[in-house]
mmCIF file of C-alpha atoms in Angstrom:
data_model
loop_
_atom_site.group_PDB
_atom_site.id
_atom_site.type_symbol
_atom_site.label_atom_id
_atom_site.label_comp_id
_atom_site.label_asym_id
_atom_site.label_seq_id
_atom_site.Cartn_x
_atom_site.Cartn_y
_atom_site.Cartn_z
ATOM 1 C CA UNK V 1 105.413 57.797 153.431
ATOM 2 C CA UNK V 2 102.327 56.091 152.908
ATOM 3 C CA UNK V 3 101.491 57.429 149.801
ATOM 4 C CA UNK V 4 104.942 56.243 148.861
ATOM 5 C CA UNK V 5 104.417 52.898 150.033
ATOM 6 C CA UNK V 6 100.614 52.608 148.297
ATOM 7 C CA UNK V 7 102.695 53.870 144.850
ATOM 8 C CA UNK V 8 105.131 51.167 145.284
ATOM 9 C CA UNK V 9 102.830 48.378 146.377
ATOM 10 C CA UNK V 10 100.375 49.121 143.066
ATOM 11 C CA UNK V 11 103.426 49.408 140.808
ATOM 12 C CA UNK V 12 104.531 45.555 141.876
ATOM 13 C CA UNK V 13 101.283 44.201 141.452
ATOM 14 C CA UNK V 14 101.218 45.771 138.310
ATOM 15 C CA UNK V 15 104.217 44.143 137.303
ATOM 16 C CA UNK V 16 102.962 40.957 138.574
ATOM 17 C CA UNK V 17 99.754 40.969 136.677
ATOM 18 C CA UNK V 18 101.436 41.366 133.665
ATOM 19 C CA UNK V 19 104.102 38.954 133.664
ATOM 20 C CA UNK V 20 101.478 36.634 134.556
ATOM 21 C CA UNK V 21 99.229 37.195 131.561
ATOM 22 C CA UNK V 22 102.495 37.188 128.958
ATOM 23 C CA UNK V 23 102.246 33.800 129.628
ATOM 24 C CA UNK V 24 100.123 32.084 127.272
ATOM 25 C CA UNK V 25 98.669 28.120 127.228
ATOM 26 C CA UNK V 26 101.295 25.265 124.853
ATOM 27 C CA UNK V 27 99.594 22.579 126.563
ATOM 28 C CA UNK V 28 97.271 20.890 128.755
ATOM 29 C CA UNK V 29 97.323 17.485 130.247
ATOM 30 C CA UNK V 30 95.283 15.500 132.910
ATOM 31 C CA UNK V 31 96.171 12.827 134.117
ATOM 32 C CA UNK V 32 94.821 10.947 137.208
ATOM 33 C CA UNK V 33 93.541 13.487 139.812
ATOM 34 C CA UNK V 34 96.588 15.959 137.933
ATOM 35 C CA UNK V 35 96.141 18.483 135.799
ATOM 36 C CA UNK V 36 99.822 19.626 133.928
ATOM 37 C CA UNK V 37 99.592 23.213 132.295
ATOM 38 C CA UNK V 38 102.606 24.004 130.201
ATOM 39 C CA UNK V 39 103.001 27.740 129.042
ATOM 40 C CA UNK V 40 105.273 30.423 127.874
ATOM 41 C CA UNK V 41 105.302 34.177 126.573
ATOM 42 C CA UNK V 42 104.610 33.294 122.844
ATOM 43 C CA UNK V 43 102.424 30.223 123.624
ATOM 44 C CA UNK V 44 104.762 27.670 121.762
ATOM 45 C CA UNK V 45 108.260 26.617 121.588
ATOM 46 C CA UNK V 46 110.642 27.432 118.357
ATOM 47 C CA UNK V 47 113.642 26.140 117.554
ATOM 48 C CA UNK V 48 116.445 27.448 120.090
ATOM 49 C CA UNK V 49 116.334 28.108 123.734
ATOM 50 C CA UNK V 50 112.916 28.357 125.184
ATOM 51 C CA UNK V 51 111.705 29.073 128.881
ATOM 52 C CA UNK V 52 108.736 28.182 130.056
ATOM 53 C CA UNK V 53 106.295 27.642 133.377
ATOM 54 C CA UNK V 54 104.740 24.165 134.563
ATOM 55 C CA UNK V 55 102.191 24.312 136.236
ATOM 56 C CA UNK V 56 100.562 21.108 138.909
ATOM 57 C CA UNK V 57 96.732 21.605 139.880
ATOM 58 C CA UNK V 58 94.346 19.477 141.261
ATOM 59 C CA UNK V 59 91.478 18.054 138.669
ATOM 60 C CA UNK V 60 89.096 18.155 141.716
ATOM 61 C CA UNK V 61 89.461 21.635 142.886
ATOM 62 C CA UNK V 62 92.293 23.619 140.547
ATOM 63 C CA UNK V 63 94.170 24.518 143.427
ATOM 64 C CA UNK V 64 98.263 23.835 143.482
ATOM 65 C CA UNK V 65 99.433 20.579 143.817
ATOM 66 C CA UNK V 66 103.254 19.710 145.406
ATOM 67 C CA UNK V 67 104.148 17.188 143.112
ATOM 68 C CA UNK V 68 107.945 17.042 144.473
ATOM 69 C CA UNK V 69 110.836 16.327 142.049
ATOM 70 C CA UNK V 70 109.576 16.746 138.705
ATOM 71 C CA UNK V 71 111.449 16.441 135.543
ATOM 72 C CA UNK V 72 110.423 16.901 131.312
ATOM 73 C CA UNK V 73 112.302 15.406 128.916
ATOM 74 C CA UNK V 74 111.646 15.447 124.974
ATOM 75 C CA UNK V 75 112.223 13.187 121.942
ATOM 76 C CA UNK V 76 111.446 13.115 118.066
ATOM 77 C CA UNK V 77 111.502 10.515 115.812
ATOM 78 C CA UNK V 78 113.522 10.238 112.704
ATOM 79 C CA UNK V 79 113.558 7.910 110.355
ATOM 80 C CA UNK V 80 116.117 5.275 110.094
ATOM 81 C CA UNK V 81 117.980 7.607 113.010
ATOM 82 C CA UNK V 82 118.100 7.537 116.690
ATOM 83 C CA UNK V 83 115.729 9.488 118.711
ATOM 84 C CA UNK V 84 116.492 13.256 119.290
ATOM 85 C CA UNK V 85 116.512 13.641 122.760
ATOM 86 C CA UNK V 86 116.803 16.920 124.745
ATOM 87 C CA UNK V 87 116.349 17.233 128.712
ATOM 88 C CA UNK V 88 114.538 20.813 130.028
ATOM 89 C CA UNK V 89 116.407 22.397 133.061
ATOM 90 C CA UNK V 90 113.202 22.856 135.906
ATOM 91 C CA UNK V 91 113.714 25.291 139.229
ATOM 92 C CA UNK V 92 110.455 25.692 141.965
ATOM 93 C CA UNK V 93 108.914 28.916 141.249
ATOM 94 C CA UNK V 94 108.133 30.955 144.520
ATOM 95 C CA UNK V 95 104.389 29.883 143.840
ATOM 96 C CA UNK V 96 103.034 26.030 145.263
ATOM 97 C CA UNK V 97 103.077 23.389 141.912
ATOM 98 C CA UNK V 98 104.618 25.601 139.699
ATOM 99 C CA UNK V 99 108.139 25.119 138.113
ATOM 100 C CA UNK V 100 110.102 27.388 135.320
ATOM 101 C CA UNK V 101 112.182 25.740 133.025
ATOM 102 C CA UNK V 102 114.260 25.829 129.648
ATOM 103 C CA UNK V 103 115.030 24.054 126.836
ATOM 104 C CA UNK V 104 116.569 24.055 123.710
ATOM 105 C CA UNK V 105 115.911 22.798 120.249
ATOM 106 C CA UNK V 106 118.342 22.502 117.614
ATOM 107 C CA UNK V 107 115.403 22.128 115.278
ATOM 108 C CA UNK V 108 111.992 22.494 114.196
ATOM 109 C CA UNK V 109 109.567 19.256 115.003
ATOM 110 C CA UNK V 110 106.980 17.644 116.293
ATOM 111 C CA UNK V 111 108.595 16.012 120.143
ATOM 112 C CA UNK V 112 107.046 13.905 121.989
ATOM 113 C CA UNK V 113 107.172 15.200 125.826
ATOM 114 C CA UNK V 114 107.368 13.085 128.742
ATOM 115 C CA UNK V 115 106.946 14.714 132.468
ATOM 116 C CA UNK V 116 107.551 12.756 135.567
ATOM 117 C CA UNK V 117 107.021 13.567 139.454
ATOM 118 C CA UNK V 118 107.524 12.115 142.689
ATOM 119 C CA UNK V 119 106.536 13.613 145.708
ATOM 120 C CA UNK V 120 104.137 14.165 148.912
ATOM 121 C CA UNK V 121 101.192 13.913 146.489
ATOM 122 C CA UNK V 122 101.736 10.881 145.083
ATOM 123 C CA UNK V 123 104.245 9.645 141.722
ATOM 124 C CA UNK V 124 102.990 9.723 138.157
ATOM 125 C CA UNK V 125 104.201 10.902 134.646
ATOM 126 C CA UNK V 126 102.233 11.820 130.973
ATOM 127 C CA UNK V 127 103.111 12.155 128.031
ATOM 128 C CA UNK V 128 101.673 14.508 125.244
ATOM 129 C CA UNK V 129 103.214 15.928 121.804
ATOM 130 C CA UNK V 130 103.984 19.455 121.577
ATOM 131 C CA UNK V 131 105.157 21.014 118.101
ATOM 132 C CA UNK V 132 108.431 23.156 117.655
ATOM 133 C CA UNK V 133 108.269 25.596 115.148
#
């Protein structure tokens, strides 16, 4: 039985390790005493649905910060047209600071990305500009 158990145990962190290195770096922000990682399996977004992680550490110390409701919305600029604007769905992952999402893009572009929390540690939003290819 404990063989069993040690098989199953290594098989699951397995797994874990390597969902956790498909992800691959999109972007990094700081921003006050925040650091914002966004990632995802191919390391970009595309035109179409995408999921993706984000990710709250501190700048001091890189551990997980709570940053409470958090949202990331998107627009691109067109000329002599309104703003393309597309809002990401975000859940809590199971780990501290770190949400999974998806989004979609009805085309390729250059959007500018605006994230926003409010929580236990504090209230703050960045902006940054991620390409979709």
């Amino acid at each position: 039985m404990n063989r069993v158990m040690a098989i199953v145990i290594t098989a699951v962190l397995l797994l874990a390790a390597t969902a956790w290195s498909a992800e691959n770096l999109i972007q990094t922000q700081k921003t006050k005493d925040v650091v914002i990682t966004l990632k995802s399996e191919s390391g970009q977004w595309k035109q179409g649905k995408n999921s993706f992680a984000l990710e709250f550490t501190s700048a001091k110390d890189g551990k997980p910060v709570d940053p409470g409701e958090v949202s990331l919305s998107t627009s691109m600029t067109m000329t002599g047209m309104a703003p393309m604007i597309a809002g990401a769905t975000l859940a809590p992952d199971k780990t501290p600071g770190r949400y999974l999402g998806s989004i979609d893009f009805p085309d390729p572009g250059t959007r500018q990305v605006t994230v926003t929390w409010d929580g236990a540690s504090g209230k703050g939003s960045t902006k940054f500009s991620v390409p979709v290819r």
